[in-house]
JSON list of C-alpha atoms in Angstrom, two decimals:
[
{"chain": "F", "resi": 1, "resn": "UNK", "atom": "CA", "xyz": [239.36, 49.29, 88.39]},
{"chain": "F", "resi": 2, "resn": "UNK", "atom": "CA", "xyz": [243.20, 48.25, 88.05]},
{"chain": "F", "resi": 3, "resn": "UNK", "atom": "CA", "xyz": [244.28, 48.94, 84.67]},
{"chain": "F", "resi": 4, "resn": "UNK", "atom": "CA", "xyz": [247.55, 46.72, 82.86]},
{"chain": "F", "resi": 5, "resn": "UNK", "atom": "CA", "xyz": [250.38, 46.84, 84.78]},
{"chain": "F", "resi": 6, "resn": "UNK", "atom": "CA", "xyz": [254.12, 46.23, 84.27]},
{"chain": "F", "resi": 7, "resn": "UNK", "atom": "CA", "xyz": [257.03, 45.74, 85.70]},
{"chain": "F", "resi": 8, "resn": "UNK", "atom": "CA", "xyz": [260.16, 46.99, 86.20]},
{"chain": "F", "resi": 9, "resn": "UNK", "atom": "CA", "xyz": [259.22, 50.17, 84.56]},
{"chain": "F", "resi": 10, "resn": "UNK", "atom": "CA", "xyz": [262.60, 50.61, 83.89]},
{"chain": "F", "resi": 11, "resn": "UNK", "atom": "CA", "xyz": [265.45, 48.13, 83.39]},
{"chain": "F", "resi": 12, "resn": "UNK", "atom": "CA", "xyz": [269.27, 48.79, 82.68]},
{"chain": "F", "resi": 13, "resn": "UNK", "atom": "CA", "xyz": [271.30, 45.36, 81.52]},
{"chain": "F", "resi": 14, "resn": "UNK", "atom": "CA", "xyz": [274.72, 44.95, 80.44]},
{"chain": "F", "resi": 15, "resn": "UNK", "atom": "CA", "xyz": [275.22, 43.25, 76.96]},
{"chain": "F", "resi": 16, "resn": "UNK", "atom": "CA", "xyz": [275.01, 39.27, 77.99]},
{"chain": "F", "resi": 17, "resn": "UNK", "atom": "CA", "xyz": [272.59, 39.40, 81.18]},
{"chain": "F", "resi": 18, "resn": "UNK", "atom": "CA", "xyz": [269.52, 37.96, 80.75]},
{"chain": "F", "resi": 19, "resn": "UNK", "atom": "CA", "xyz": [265.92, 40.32, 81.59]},
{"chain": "F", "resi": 20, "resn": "UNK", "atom": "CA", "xyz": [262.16, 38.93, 82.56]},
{"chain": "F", "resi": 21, "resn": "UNK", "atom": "CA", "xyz": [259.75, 41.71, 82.34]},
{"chain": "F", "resi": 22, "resn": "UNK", "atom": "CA", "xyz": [256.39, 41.25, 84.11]},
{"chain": "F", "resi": 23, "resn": "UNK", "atom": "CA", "xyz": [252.93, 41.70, 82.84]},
{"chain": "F", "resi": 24, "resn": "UNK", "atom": "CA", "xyz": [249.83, 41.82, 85.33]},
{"chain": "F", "resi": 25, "resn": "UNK", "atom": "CA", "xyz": [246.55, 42.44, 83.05]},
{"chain": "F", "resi": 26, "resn": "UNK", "atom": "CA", "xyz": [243.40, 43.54, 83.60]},
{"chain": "F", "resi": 27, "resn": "UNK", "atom": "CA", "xyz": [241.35, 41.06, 85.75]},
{"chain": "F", "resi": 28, "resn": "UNK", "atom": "CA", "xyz": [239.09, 38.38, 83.31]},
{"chain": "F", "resi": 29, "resn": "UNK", "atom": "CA", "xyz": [240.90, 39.58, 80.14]},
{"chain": "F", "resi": 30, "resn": "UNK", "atom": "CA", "xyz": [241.32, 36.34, 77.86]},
{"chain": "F", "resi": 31, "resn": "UNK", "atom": "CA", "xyz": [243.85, 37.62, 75.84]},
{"chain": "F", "resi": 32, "resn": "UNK", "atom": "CA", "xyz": [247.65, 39.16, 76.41]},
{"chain": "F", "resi": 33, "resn": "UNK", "atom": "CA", "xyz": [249.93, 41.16, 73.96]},
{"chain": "F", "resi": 34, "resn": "UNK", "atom": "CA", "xyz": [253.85, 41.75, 73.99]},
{"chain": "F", "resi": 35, "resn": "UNK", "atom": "CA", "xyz": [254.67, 44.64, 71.66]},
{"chain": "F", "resi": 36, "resn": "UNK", "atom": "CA", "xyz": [258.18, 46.44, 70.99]},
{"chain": "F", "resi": 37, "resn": "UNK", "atom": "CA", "xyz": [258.81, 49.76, 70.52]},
{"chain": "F", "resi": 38, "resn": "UNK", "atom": "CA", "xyz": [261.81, 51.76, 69.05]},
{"chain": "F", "resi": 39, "resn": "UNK", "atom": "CA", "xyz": [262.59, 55.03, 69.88]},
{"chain": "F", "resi": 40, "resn": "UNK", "atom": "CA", "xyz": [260.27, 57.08, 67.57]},
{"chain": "F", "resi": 41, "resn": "UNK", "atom": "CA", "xyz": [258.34, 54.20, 66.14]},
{"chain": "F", "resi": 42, "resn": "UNK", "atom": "CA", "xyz": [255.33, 52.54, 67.01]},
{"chain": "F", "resi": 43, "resn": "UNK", "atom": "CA", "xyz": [255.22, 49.43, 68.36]},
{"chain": "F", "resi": 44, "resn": "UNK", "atom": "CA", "xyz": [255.43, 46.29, 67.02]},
{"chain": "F", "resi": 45, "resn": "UNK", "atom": "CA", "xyz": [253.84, 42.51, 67.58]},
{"chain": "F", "resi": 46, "resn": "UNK", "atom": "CA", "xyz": [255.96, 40.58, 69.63]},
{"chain": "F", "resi": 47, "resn": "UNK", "atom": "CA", "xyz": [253.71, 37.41, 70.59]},
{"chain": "F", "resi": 48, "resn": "UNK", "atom": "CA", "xyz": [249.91, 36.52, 72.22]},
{"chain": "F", "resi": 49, "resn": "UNK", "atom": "CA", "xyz": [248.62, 34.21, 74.81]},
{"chain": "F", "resi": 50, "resn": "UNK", "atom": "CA", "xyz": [244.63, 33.52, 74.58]},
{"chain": "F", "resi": 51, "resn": "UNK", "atom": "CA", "xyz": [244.69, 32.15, 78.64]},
{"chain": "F", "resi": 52, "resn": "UNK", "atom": "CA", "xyz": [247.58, 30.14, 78.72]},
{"chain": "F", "resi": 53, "resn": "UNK", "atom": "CA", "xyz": [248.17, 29.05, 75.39]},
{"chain": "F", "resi": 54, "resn": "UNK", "atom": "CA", "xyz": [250.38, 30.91, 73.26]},
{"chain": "F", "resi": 55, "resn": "UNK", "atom": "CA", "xyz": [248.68, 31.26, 70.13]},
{"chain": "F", "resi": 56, "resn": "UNK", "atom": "CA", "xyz": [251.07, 33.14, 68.17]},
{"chain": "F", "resi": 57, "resn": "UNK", "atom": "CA", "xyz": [254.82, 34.04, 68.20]},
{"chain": "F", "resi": 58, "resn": "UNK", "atom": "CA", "xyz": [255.85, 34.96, 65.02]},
{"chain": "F", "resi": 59, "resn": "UNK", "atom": "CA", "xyz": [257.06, 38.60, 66.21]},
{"chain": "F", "resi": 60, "resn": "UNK", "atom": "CA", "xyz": [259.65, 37.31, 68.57]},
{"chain": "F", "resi": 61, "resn": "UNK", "atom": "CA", "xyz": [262.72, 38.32, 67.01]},
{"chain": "F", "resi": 62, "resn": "UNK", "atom": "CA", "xyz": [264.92, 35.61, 68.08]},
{"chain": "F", "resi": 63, "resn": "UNK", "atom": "CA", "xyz": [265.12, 32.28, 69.72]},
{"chain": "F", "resi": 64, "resn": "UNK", "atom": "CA", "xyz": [266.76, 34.82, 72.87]},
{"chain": "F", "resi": 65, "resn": "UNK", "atom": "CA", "xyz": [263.25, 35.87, 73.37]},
{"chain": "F", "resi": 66, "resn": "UNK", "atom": "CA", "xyz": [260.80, 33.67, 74.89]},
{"chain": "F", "resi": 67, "resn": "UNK", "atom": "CA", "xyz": [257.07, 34.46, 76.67]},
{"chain": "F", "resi": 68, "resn": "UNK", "atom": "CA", "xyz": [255.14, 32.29, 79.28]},
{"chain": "F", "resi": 69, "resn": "UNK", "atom": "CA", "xyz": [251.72, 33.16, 81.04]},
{"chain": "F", "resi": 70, "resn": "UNK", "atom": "CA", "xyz": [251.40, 29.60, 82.79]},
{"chain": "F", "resi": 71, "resn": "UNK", "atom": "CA", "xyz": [248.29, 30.03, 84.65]},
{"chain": "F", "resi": 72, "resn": "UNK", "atom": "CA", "xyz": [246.39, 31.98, 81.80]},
{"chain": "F", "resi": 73, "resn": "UNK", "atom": "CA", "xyz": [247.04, 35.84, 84.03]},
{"chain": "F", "resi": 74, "resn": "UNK", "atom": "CA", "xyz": [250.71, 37.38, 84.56]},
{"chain": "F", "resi": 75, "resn": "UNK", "atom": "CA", "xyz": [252.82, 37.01, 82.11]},
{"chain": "F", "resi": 76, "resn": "UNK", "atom": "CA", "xyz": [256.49, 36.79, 81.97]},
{"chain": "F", "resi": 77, "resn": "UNK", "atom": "CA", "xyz": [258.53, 37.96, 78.79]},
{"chain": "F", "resi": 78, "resn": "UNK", "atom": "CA", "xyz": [262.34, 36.78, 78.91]},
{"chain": "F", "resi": 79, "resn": "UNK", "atom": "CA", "xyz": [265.28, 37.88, 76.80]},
{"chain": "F", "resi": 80, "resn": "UNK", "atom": "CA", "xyz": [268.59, 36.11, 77.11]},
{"chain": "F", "resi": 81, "resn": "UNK", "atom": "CA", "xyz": [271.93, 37.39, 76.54]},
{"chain": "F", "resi": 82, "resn": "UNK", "atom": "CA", "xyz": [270.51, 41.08, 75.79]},
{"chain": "F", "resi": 83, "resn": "UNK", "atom": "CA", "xyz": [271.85, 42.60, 73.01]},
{"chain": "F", "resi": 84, "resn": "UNK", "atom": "CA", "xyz": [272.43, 46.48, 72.55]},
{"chain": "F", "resi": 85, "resn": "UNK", "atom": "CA", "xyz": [269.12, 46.02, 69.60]},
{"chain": "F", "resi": 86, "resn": "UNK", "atom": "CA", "xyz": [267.04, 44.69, 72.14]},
{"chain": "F", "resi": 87, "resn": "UNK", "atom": "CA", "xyz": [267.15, 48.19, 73.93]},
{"chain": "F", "resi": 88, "resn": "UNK", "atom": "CA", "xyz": [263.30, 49.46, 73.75]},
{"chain": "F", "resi": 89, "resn": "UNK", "atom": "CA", "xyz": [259.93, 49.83, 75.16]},
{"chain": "F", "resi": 90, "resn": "UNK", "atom": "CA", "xyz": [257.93, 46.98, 75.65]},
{"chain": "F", "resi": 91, "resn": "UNK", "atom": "CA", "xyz": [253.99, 47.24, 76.26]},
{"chain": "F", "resi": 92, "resn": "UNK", "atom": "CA", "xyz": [251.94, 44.26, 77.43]},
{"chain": "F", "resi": 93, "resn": "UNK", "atom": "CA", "xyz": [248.17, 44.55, 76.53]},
{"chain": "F", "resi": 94, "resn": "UNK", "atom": "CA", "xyz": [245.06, 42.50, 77.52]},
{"chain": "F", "resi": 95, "resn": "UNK", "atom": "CA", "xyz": [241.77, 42.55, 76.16]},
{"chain": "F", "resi": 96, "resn": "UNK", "atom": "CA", "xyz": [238.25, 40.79, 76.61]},
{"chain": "F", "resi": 97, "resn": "UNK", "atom": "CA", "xyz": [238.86, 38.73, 72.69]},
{"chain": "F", "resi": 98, "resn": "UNK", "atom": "CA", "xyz": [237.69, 35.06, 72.94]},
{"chain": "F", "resi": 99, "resn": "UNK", "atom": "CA", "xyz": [237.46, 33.93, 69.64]},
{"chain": "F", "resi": 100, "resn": "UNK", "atom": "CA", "xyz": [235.27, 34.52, 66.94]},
{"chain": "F", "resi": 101, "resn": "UNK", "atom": "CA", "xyz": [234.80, 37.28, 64.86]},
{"chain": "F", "resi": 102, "resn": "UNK", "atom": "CA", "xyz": [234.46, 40.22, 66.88]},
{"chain": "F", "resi": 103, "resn": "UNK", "atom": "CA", "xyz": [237.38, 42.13, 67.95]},
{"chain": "F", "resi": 104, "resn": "UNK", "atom": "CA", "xyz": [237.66, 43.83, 71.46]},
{"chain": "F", "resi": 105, "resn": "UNK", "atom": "CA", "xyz": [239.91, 46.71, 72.67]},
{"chain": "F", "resi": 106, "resn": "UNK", "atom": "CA", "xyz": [243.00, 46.19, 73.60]},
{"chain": "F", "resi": 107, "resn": "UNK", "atom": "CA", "xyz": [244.57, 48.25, 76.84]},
{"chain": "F", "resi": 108, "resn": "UNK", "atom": "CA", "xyz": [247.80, 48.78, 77.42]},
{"chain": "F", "resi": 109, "resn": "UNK", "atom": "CA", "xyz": [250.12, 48.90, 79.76]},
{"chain": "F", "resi": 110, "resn": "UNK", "atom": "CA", "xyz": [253.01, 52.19, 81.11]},
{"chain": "F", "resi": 111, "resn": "UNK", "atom": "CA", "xyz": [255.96, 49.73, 79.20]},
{"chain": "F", "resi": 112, "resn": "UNK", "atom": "CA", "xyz": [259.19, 48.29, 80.62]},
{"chain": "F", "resi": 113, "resn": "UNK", "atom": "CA", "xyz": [262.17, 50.35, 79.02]},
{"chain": "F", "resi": 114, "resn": "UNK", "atom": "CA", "xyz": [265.09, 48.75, 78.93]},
{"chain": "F", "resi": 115, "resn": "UNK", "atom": "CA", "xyz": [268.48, 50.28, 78.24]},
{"chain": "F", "resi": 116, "resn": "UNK", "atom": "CA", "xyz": [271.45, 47.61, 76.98]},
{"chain": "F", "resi": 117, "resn": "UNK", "atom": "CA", "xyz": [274.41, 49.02, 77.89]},
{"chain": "D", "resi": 1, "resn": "UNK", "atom": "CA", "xyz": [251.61, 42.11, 55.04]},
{"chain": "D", "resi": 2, "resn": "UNK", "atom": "CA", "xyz": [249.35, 44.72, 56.39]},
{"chain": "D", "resi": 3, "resn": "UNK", "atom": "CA", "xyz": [251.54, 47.93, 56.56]},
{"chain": "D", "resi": 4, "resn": "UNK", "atom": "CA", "xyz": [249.71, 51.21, 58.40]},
{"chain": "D", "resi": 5, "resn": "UNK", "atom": "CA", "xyz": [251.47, 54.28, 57.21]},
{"chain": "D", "resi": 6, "resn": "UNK", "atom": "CA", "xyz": [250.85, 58.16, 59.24]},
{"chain": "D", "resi": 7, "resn": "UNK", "atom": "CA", "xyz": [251.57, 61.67, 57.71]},
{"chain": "D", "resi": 8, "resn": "UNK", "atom": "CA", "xyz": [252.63, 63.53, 58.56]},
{"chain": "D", "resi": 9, "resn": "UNK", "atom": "CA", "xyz": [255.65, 62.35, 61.32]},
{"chain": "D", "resi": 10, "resn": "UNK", "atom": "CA", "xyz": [255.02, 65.53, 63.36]},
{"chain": "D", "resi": 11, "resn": "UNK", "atom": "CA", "xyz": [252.69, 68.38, 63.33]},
{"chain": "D", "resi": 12, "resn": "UNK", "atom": "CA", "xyz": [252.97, 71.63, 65.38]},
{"chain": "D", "resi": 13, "resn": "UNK", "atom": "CA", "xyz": [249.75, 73.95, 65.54]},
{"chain": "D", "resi": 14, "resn": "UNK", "atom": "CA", "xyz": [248.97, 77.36, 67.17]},
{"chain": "D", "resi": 15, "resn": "UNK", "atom": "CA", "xyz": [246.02, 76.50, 69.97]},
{"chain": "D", "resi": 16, "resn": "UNK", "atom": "CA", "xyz": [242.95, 76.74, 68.85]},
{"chain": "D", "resi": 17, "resn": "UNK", "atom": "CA", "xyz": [243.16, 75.11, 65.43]},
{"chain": "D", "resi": 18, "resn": "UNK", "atom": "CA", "xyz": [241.67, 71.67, 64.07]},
{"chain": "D", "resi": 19, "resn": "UNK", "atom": "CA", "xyz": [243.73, 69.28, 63.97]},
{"chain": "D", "resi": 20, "resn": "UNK", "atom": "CA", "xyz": [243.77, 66.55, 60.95]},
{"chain": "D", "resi": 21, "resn": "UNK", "atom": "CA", "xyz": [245.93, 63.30, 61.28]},
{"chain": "D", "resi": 22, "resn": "UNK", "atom": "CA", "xyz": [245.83, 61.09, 58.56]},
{"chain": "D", "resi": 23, "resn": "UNK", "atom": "CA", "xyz": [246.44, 57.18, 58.84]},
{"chain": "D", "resi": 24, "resn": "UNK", "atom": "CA", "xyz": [246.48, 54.88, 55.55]},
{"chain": "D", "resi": 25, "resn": "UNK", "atom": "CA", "xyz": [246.36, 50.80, 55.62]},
{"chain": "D", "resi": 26, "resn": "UNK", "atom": "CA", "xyz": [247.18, 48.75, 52.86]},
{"chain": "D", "resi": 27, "resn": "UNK", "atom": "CA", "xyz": [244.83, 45.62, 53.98]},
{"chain": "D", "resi": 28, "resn": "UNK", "atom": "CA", "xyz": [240.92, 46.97, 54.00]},
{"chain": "D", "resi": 29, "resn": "UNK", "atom": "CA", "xyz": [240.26, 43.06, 55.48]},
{"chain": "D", "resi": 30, "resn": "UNK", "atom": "CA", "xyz": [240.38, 44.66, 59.34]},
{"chain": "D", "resi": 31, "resn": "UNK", "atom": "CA", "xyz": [238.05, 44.08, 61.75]},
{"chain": "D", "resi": 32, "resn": "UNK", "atom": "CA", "xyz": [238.19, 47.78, 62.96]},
{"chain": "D", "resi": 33, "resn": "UNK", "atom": "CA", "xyz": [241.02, 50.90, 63.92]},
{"chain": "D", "resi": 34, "resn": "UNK", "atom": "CA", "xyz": [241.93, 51.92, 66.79]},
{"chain": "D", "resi": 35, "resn": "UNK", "atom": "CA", "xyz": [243.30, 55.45, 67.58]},
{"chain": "D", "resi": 36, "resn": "UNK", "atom": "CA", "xyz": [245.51, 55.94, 70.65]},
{"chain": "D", "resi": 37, "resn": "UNK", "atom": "CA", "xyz": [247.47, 58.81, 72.28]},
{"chain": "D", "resi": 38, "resn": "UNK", "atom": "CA", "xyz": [251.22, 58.07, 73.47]},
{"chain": "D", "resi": 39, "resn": "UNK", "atom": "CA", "xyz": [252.66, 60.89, 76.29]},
{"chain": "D", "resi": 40, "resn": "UNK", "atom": "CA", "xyz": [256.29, 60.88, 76.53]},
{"chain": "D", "resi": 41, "resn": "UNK", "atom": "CA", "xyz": [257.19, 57.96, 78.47]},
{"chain": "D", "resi": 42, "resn": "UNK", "atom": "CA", "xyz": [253.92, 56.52, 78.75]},
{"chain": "D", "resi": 43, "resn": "UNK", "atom": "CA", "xyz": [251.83, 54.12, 77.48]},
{"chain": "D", "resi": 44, "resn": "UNK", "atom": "CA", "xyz": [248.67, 53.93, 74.90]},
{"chain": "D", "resi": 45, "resn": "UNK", "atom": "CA", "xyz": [245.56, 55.23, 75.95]},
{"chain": "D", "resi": 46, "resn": "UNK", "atom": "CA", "xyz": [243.09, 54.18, 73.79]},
{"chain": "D", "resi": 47, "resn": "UNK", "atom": "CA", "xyz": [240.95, 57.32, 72.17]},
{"chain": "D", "resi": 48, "resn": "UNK", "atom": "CA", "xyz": [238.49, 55.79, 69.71]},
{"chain": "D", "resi": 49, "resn": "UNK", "atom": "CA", "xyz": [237.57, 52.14, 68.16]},
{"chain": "D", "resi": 50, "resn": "UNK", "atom": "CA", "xyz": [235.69, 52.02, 65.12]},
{"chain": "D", "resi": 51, "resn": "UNK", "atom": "CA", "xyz": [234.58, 48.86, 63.85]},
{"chain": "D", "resi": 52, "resn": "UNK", "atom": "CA", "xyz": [234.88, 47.58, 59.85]},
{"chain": "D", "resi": 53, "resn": "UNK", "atom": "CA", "xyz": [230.85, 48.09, 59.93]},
{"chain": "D", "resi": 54, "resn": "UNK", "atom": "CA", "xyz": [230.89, 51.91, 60.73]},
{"chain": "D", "resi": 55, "resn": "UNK", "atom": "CA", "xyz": [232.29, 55.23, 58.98]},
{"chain": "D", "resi": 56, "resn": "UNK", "atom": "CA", "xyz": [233.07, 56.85, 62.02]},
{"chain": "D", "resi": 57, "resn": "UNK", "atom": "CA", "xyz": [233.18, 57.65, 66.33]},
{"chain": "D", "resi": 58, "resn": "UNK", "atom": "CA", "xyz": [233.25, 60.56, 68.29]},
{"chain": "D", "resi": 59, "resn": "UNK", "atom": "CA", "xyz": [234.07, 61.47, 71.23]},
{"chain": "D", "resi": 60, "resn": "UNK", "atom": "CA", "xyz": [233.90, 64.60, 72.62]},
{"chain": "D", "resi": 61, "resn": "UNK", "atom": "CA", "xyz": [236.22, 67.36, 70.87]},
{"chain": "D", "resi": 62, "resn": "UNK", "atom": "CA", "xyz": [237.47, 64.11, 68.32]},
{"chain": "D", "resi": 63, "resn": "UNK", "atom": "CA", "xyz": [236.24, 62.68, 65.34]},
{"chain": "D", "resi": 64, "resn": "UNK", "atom": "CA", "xyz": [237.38, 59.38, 63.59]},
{"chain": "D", "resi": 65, "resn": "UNK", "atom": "CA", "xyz": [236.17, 58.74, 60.07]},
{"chain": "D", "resi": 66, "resn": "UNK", "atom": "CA", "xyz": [236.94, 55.38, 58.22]},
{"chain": "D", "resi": 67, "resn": "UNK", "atom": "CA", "xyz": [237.18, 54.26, 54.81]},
{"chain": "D", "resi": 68, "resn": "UNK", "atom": "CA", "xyz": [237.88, 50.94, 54.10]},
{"chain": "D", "resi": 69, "resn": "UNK", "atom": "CA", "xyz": [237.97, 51.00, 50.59]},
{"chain": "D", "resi": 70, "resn": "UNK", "atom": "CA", "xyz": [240.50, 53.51, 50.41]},
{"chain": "D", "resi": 71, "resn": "UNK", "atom": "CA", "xyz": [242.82, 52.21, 53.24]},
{"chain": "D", "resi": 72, "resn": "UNK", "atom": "CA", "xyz": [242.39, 55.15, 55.47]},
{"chain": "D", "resi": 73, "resn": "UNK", "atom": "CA", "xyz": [241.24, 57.03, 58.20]},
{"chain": "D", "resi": 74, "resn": "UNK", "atom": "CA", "xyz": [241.57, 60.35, 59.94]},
{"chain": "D", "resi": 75, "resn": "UNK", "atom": "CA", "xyz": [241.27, 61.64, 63.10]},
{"chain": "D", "resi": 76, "resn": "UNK", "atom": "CA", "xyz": [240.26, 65.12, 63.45]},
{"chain": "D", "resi": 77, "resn": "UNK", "atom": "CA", "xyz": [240.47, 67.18, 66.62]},
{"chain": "D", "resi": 78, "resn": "UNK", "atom": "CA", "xyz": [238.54, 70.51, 66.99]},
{"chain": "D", "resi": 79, "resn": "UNK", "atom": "CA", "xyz": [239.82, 73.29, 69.08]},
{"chain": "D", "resi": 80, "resn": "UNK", "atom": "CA", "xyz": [243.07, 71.85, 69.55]},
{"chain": "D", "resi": 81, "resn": "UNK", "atom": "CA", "xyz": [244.59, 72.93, 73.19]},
{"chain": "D", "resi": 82, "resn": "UNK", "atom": "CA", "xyz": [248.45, 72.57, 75.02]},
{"chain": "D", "resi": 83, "resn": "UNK", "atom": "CA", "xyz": [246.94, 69.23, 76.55]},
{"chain": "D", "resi": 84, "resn": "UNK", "atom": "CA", "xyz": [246.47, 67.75, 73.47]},
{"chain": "D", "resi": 85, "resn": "UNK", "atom": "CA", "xyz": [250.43, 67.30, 73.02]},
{"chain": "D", "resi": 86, "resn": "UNK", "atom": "CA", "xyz": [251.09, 64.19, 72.37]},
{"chain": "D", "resi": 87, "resn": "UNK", "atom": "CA", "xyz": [251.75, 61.16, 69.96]},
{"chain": "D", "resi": 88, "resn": "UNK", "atom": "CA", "xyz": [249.08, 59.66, 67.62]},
{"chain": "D", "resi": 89, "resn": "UNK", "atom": "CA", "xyz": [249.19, 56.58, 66.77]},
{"chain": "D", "resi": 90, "resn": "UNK", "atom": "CA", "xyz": [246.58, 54.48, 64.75]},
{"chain": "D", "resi": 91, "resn": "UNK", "atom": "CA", "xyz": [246.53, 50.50, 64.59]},
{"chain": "D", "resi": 92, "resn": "UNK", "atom": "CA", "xyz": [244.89, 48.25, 62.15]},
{"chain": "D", "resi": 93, "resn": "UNK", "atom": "CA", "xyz": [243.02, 44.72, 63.89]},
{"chain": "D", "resi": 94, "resn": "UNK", "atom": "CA", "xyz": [243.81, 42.33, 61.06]},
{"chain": "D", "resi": 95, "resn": "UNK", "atom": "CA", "xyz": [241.11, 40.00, 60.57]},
{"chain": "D", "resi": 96, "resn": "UNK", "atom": "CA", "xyz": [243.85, 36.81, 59.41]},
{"chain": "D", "resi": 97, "resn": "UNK", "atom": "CA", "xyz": [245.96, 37.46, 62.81]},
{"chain": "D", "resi": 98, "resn": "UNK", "atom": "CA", "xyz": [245.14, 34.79, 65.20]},
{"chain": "D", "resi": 99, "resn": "UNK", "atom": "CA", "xyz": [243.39, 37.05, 68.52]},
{"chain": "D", "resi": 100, "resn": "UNK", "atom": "CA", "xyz": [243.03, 40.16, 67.33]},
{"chain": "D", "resi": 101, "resn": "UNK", "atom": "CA", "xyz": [247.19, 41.38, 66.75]},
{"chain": "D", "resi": 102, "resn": "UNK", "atom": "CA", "xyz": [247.67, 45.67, 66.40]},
{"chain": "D", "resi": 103, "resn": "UNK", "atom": "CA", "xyz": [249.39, 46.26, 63.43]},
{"chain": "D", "resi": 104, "resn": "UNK", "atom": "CA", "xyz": [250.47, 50.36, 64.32]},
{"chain": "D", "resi": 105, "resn": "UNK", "atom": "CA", "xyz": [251.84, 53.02, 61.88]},
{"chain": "D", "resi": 106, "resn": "UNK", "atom": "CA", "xyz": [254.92, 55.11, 63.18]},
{"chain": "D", "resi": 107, "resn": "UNK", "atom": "CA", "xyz": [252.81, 57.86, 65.05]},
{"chain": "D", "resi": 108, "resn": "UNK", "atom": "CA", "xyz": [252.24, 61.81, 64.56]},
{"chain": "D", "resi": 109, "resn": "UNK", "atom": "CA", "xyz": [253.71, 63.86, 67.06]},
{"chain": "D", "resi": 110, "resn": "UNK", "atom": "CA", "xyz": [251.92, 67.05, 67.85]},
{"chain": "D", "resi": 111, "resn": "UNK", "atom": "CA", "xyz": [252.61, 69.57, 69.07]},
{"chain": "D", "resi": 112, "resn": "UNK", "atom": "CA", "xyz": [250.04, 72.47, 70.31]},
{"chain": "D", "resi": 113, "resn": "UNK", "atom": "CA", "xyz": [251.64, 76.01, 71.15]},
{"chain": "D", "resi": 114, "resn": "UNK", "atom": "CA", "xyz": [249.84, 78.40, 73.99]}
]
């Protein structure tokens, strides 16, 4: 079947423009992860959405960066007035997690990379 | 804070050998660790899950062993070949985080020579 996709694949902004990077998980997957990456690092938390709710967005770096998934499937992640440190690869996972104690794999996305010029 | 640490940063092999990559967590309360491959402008493709209840998965030529009482676990990769070029990358599921958040080290690269 489909696997996570994302879109633009690639995105060039000059400093100041505003970005929304798409997210289109796997079909029935409860749960939805933004991560960032930096050149030669791995990827870090951004924020996550169990349907619609956005249960947690403590890796958001700043009030510029905000996340909606309004009817629980894509998901939209939005910077504002890009900065040249915002320039990385962002991956949007899903997974099957509802709750509970058991954990479910998470699959990932190709990642938006996005230059700030 | 649960900090995952790999060594080493890069790794560059003559085919044919084993391959070890090591991946240490300073949290053991995880609910498992999950090892994923990275091509050059790619994304993750997940290799192997092991859960906090077992010591390790295979599959195929690769082997993950966990420890959780020591913080780590390794990945092992027999007969290494070119195709197995690539980054590693190993992420912790923290059993605090609210729906199951990744917490990743910074990745081996490898790199296999004919």
């Amino acid at each position: 079947g489909a696997g996570v996709s994302q879109s633009p694949r690639y995105k060039v902004a000059k400093r100041g423009q505003d970005v929304a990077l798409r997210c289109d998980p796997i079909s029935g997957h409860v749960s939805l992860f933004w991560y960032q990456q930096a050149l030669g690092q791995g990827p870090e938390f951004l924020t996550y959405f169990q349907n619609e709710a956005q249960l947690d967005k403590s890796g958001l770096p700043s009030d510029r960066f905000f996340a909606e998934r309004p009817e629980g499937s894509v998901s939209t992640l939005k910077i504002q007035r890009t900065q040249q440190e915002d320039s990385a690869v962002y991956l949007c996972a899903s997974s099957l997690f509802r709750g509970g104690t058991v954990s479910y794999e998470q699959y990932f996305g190709p990642g938006t990379r996005l230059t700030v010029t | 804070k649960q900090e995952v640490t790999q060594i080493p940063a890069a790794l560059s092999v003559p085919e044919g050998e084993n391959l070890v990559l090591n991946c240490s967590f300073t949290d053991s309360a995880i609910y498992n660790l999950q090892w994923f491959r990275q091509d050059p402008g790619k994304g993750l493709t997940s290799l192997l899950l092991i859960q906090s209840s077992q010591r390790e998965q295979t599959s195929g030529r690769l082997n993950a062993s966990l420890d959780k009482s020591s913080g780590r676990s390794t990945l092992y990769i027999a007969a290494s070949q070119p195709g197995d070029s690539a980054t590693y990358l190993c992420a912790a599921h923290m059993i605090k985080a609210a729906g199951n958040k990744l917490t990743f080290g910074g990745g081996t690269r490898v790199l296999v020579k004919p």
